[in-house]
Short mmCIF file of C-alpha atoms in Angstrom, two decimals:
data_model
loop_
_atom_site.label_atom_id
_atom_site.label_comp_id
_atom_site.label_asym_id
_atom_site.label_seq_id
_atom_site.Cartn_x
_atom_site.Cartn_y
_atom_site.Cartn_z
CA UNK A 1 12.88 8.41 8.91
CA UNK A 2 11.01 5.75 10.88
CA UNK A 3 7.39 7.02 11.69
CA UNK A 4 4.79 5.16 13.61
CA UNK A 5 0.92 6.14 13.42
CA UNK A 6 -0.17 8.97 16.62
CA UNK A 7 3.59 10.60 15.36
CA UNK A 8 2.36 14.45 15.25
CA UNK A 9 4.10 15.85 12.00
CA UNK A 10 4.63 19.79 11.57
CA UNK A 11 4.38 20.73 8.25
CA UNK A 12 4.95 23.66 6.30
CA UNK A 13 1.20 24.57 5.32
CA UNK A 14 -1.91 23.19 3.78
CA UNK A 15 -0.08 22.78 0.43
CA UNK A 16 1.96 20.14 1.75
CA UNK A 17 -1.26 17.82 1.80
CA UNK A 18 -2.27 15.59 -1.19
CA UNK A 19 -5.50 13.97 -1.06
CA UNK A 20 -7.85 11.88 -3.57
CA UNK A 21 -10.97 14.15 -2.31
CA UNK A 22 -10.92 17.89 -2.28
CA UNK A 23 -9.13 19.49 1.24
CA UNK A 24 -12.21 20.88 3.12
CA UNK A 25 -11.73 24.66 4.14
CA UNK A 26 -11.58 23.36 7.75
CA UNK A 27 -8.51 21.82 7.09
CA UNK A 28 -7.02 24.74 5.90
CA UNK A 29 -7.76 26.63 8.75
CA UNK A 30 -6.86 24.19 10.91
CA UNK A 31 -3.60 23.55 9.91
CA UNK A 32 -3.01 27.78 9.47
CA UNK A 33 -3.54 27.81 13.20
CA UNK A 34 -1.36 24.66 14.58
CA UNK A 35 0.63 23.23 10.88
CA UNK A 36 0.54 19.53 12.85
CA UNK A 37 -0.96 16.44 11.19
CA UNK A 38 -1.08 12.90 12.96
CA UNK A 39 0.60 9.90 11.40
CA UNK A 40 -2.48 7.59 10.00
CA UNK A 41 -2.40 3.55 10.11
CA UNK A 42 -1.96 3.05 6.36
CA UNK A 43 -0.17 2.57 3.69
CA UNK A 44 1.19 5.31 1.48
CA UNK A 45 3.64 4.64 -1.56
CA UNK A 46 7.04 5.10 -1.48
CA UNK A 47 8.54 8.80 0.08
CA UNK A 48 4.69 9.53 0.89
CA UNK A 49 3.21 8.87 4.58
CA UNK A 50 -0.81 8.94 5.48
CA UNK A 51 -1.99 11.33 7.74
CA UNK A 52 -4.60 12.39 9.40
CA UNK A 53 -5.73 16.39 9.94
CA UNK A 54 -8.24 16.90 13.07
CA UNK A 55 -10.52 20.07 13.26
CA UNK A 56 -12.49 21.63 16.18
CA UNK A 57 -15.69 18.99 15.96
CA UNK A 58 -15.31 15.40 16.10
CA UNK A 59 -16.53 14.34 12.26
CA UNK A 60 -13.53 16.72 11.46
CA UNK A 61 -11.48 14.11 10.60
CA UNK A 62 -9.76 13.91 7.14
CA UNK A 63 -7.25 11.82 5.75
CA UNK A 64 -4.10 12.95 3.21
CA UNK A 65 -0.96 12.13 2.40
CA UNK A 66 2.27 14.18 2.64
CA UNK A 67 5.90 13.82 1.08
CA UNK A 68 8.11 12.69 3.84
CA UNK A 69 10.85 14.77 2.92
CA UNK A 70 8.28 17.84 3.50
CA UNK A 71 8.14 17.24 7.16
CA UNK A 72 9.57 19.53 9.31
CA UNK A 73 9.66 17.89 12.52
CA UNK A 74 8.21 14.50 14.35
CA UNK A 75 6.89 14.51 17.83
CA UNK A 76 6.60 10.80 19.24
CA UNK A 77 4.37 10.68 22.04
CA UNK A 78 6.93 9.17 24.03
CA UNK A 79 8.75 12.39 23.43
CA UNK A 80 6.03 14.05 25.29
CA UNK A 81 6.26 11.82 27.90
CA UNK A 82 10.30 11.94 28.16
CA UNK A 83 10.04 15.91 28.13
CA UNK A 84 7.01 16.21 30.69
CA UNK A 85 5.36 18.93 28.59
CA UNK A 86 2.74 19.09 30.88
CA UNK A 87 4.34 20.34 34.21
CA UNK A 88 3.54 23.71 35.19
CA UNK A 89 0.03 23.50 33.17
CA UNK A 90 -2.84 24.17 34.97
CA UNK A 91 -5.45 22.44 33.15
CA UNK A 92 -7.36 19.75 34.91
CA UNK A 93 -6.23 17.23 32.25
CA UNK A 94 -2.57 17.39 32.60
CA UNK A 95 -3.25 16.88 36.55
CA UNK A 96 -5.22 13.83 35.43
CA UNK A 97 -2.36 12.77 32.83
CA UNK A 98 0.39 13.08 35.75
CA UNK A 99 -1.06 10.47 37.32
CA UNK A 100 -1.47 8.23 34.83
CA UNK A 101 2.19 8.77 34.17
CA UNK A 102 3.22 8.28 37.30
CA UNK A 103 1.19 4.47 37.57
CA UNK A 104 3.15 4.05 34.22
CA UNK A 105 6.35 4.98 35.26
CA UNK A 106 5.77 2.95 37.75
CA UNK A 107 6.01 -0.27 35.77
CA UNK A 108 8.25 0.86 33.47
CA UNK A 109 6.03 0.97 30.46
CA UNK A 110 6.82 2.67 27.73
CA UNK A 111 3.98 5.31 26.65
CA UNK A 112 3.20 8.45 25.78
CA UNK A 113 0.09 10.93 25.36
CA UNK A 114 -2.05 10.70 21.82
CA UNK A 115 -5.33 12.13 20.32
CA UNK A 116 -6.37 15.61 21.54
CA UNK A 117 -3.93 15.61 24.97
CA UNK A 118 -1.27 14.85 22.28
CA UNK A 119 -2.22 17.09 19.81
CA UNK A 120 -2.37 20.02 22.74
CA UNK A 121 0.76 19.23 24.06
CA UNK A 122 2.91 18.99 20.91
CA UNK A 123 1.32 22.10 18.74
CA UNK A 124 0.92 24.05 21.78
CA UNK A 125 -3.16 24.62 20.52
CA UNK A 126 -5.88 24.00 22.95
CA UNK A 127 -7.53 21.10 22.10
CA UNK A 128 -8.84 19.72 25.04
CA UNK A 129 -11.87 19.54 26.41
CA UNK A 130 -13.59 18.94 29.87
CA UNK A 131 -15.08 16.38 28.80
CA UNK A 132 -12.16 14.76 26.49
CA UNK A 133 -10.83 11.33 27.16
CA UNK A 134 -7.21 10.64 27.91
CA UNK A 135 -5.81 8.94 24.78
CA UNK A 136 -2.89 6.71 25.77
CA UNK A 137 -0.42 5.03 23.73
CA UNK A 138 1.81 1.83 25.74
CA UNK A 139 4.09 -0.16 23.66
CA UNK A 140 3.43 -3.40 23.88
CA UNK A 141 5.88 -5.89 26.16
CA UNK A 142 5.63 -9.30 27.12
CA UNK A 143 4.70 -8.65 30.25
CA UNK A 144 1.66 -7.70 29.11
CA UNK A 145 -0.60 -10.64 30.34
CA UNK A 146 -4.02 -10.09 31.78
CA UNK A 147 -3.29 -9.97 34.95
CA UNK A 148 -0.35 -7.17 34.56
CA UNK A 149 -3.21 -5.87 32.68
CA UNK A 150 -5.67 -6.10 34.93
CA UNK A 151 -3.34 -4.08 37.89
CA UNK A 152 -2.74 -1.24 34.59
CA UNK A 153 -6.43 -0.71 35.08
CA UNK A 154 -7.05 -0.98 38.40
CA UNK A 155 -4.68 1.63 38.91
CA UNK A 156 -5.94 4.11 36.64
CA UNK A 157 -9.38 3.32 37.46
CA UNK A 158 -9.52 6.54 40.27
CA UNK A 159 -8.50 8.87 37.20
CA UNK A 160 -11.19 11.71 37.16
CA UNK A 161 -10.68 11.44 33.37
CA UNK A 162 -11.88 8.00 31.13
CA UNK A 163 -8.40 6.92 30.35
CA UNK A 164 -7.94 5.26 27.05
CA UNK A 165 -5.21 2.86 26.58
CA UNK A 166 -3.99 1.57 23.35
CA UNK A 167 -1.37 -1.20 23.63
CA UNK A 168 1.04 -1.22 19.82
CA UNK A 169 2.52 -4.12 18.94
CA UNK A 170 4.52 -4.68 15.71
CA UNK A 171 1.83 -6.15 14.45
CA UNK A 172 -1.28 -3.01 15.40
CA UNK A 173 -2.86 -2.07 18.31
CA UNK A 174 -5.57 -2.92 20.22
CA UNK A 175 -7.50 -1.67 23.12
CA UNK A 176 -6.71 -2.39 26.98
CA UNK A 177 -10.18 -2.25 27.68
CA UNK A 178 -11.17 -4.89 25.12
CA UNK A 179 -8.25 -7.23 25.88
CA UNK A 180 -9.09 -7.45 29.53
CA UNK A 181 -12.65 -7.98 28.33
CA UNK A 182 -11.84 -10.59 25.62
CA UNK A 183 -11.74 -14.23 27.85
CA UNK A 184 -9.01 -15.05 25.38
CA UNK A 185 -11.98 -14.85 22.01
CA UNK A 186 -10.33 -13.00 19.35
CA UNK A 187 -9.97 -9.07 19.75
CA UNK A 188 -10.11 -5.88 17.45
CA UNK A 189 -6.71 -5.08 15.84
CA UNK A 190 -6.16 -2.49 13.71
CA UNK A 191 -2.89 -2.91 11.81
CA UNK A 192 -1.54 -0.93 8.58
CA UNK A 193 -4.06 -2.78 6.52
CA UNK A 194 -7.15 -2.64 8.24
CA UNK A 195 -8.79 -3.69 11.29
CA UNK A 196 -8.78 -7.92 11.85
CA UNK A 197 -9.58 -10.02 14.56
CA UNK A 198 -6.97 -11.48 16.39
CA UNK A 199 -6.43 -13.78 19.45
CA UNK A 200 -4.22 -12.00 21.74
CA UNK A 201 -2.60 -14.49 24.06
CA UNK A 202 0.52 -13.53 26.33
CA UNK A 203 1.56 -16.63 28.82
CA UNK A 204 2.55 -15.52 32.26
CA UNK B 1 -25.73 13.24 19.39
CA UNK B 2 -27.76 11.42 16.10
CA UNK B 3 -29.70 8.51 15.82
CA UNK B 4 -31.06 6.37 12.99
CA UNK B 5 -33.03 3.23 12.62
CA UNK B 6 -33.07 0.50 9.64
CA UNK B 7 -35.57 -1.81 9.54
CA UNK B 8 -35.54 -4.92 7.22
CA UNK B 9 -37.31 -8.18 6.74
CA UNK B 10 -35.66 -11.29 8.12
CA UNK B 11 -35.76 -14.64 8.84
CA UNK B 12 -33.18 -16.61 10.16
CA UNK B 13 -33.37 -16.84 14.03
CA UNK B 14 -30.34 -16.41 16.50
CA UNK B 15 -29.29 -18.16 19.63
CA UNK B 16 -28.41 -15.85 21.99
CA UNK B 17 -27.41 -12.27 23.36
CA UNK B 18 -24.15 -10.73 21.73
CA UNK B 19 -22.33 -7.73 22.99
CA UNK B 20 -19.00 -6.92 21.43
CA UNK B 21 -16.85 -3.68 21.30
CA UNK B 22 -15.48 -0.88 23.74
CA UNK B 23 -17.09 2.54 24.43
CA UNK B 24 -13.82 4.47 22.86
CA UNK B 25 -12.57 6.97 20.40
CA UNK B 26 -13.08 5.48 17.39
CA UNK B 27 -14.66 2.50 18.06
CA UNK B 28 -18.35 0.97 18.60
CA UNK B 29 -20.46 -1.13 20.94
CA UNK B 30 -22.54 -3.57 19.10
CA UNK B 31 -25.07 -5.56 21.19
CA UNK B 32 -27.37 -8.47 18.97
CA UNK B 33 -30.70 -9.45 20.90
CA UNK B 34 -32.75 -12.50 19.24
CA UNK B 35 -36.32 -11.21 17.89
CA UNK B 36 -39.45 -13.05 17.23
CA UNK B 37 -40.71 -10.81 14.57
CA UNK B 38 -38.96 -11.61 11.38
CA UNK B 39 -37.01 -8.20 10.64
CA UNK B 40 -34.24 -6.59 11.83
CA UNK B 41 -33.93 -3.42 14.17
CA UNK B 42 -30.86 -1.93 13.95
CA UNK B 43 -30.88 1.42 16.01
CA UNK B 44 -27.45 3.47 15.96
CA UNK B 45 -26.47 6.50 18.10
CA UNK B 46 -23.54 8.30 17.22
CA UNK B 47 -21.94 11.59 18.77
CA UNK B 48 -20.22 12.15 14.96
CA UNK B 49 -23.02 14.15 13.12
CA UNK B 50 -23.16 14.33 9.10
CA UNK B 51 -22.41 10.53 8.08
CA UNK B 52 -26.39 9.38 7.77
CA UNK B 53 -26.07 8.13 4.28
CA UNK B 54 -22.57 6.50 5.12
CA UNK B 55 -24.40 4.60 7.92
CA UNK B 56 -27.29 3.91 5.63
CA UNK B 57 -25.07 1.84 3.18
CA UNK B 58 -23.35 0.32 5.42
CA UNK B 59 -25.95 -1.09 7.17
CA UNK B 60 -27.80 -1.86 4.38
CA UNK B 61 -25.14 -3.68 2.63
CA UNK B 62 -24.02 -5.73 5.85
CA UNK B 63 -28.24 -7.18 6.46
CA UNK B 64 -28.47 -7.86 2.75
CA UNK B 65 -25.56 -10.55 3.01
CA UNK B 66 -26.78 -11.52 6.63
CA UNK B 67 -30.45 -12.28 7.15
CA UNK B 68 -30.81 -12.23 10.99
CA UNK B 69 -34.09 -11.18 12.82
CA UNK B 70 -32.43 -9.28 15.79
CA UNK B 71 -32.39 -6.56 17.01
CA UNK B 72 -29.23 -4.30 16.86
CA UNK B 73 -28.01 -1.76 19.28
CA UNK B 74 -25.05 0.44 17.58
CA UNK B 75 -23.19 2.74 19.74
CA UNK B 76 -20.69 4.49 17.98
CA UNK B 77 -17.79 6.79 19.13
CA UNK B 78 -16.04 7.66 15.60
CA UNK B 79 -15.56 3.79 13.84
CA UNK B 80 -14.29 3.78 10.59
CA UNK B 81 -16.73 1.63 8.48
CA UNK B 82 -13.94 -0.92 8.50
CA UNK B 83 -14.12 -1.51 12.11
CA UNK B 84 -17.83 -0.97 12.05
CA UNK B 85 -18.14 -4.27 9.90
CA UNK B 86 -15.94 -6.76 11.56
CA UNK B 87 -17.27 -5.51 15.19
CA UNK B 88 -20.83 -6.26 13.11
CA UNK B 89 -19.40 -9.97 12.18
CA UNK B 90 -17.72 -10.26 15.38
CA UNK B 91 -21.20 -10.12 17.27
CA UNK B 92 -23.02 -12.42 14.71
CA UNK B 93 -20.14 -14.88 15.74
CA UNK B 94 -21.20 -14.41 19.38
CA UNK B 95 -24.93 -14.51 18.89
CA UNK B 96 -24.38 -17.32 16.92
CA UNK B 97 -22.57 -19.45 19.25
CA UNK B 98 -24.83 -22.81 20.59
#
């Protein structure tokens, strides 16, 4: 099964999760109440894949592991996208994600919905807040030069929501936001091995 | 929202203003000001509560291999320590730039 990190993963229960440190009772309640964990940017040995568990406050974050061949089902967030499990919600949010899908549509990009939008969206829990960001995943194309990324954000710049845009390449992702910043000096990308510095370079 | 703030002695002088990073899940703003005194600042606000010793460490470990006198803004939104380090050497790069 190919999975890609921000894949949401439903899972059987808590005792599908291995982990070097002992699982917080969080986690466990967490996962009783929506059994979906997010596909972390690591390694994991062979039939095992790294995952991440989120809880109700942000420093709930913990990281486990999982056999592969104990997951029930994969969301992609382009599945999200492809699917439009938003329409007909009434949330703010999902007004504010409808028109970021619609400027990516637009160019078509390929993308989908991550973090806590994601999470909502795919486990059917409410995750969101008023205040949340809009976590965005685009796979990366070579179109993607500054100044196609420069329109990207102009467009989205009128979102009511701060709209946050990772671009994956085969290689990791990095930030929109940063890349648009970077005057061609080397940028943050986090690949399966850690975060590096890179010089991300695309020639019109 | 917590802050904390490390002070150490230091001596080696930098050139100029740094400020590298994004305001964004999971990632930091680092900005690097040249001091006269000879310590370093190095103030850090973070919405993630619970992770003051983690910080502590980190921070400690980072101005023990690199004696700047600056003084350091950290804005964090959820880093991992990983990316908390090379956005750390990524603004020593800038500040250190003639």
């Amino acid at each position: 099964m190919e999975l890609n990190p921000h894949d949401l993963l439903e899972i059987e229960s808590a005792k599908e999760l291995t982990s070097l440190s002992d699982i917080p009772e969080w986690v466990k309640s967490s996962i009783a109440e929506a059994p979906f964990v997010v596909v972390r940017r690591a390694r994991a040995s062979e039939g095992w894949i790294a995952v991440g568990i989120r809880g109700k406050e942000r420093n709930e974050r913990f990281a486990a592991f999982v056999p592969v061949d104990r997951i029930l089902r994969r969301i992609t967030p382009e599945q999200l996208t492809r699917e439009r499990k938003w329409n007909g919600k009434s949330k703010e949010i999902f007004r504010g994600l409808e028109e970021i899908g619609k400027v990516l549509d637009y160019h078509s990009l390929e993308w989908g919905p991550t973090g806590s939008i994601g999470f909502e969206l795919a486990s059917g829990k409410e995750t969101t807040k008023k205040t949340s960001d809009i976590d965005i995943v685009i796979r990366f194309s070579k179109n993607f030069t500054l100044n196609f990324a420069r329109m990207i954000e102009a467009e989205l710049k009128n979102n009511q929501f701060r709209v946050d845009i990772q671009i994956e390449t085969s290689e990791g992702a990095f930030l929109l936001n940063e890349y648009l910043a970077s005057g061609e000096k080397p940028i943050l990308l986090r690949t399966v091995d850690g975060p590096r510095l890179k010089n991300i370079v695309i020639k019109e | 929202m917590e802050n904390f703030t490390f002070t150490f002695p230091a001596t080696n002088q930098i050139n100029r203003f740094a400020h590298v990073g994004v305001v964004g899940s999971g990632d930091l703003e680092v900005l690097i000001e040249p001091s006269s005194e000879l310590q370093t600042e190095v103030i850090i606000r973070t919405g993630i509560i619970g992770f003051g010793a983690t910080w502590e460490s980190l921070i400690q470990r980072f101005f023990a291999q690199h004696d700047i006198a600056a003084k350091v803004k950290i804005n964090d939104f959820g880093a991992t320590p990983g990316v908390v380090k090379l956005r750390l050497e990524q603004a020593l790069e800038v500040a250190a730039d003639e």
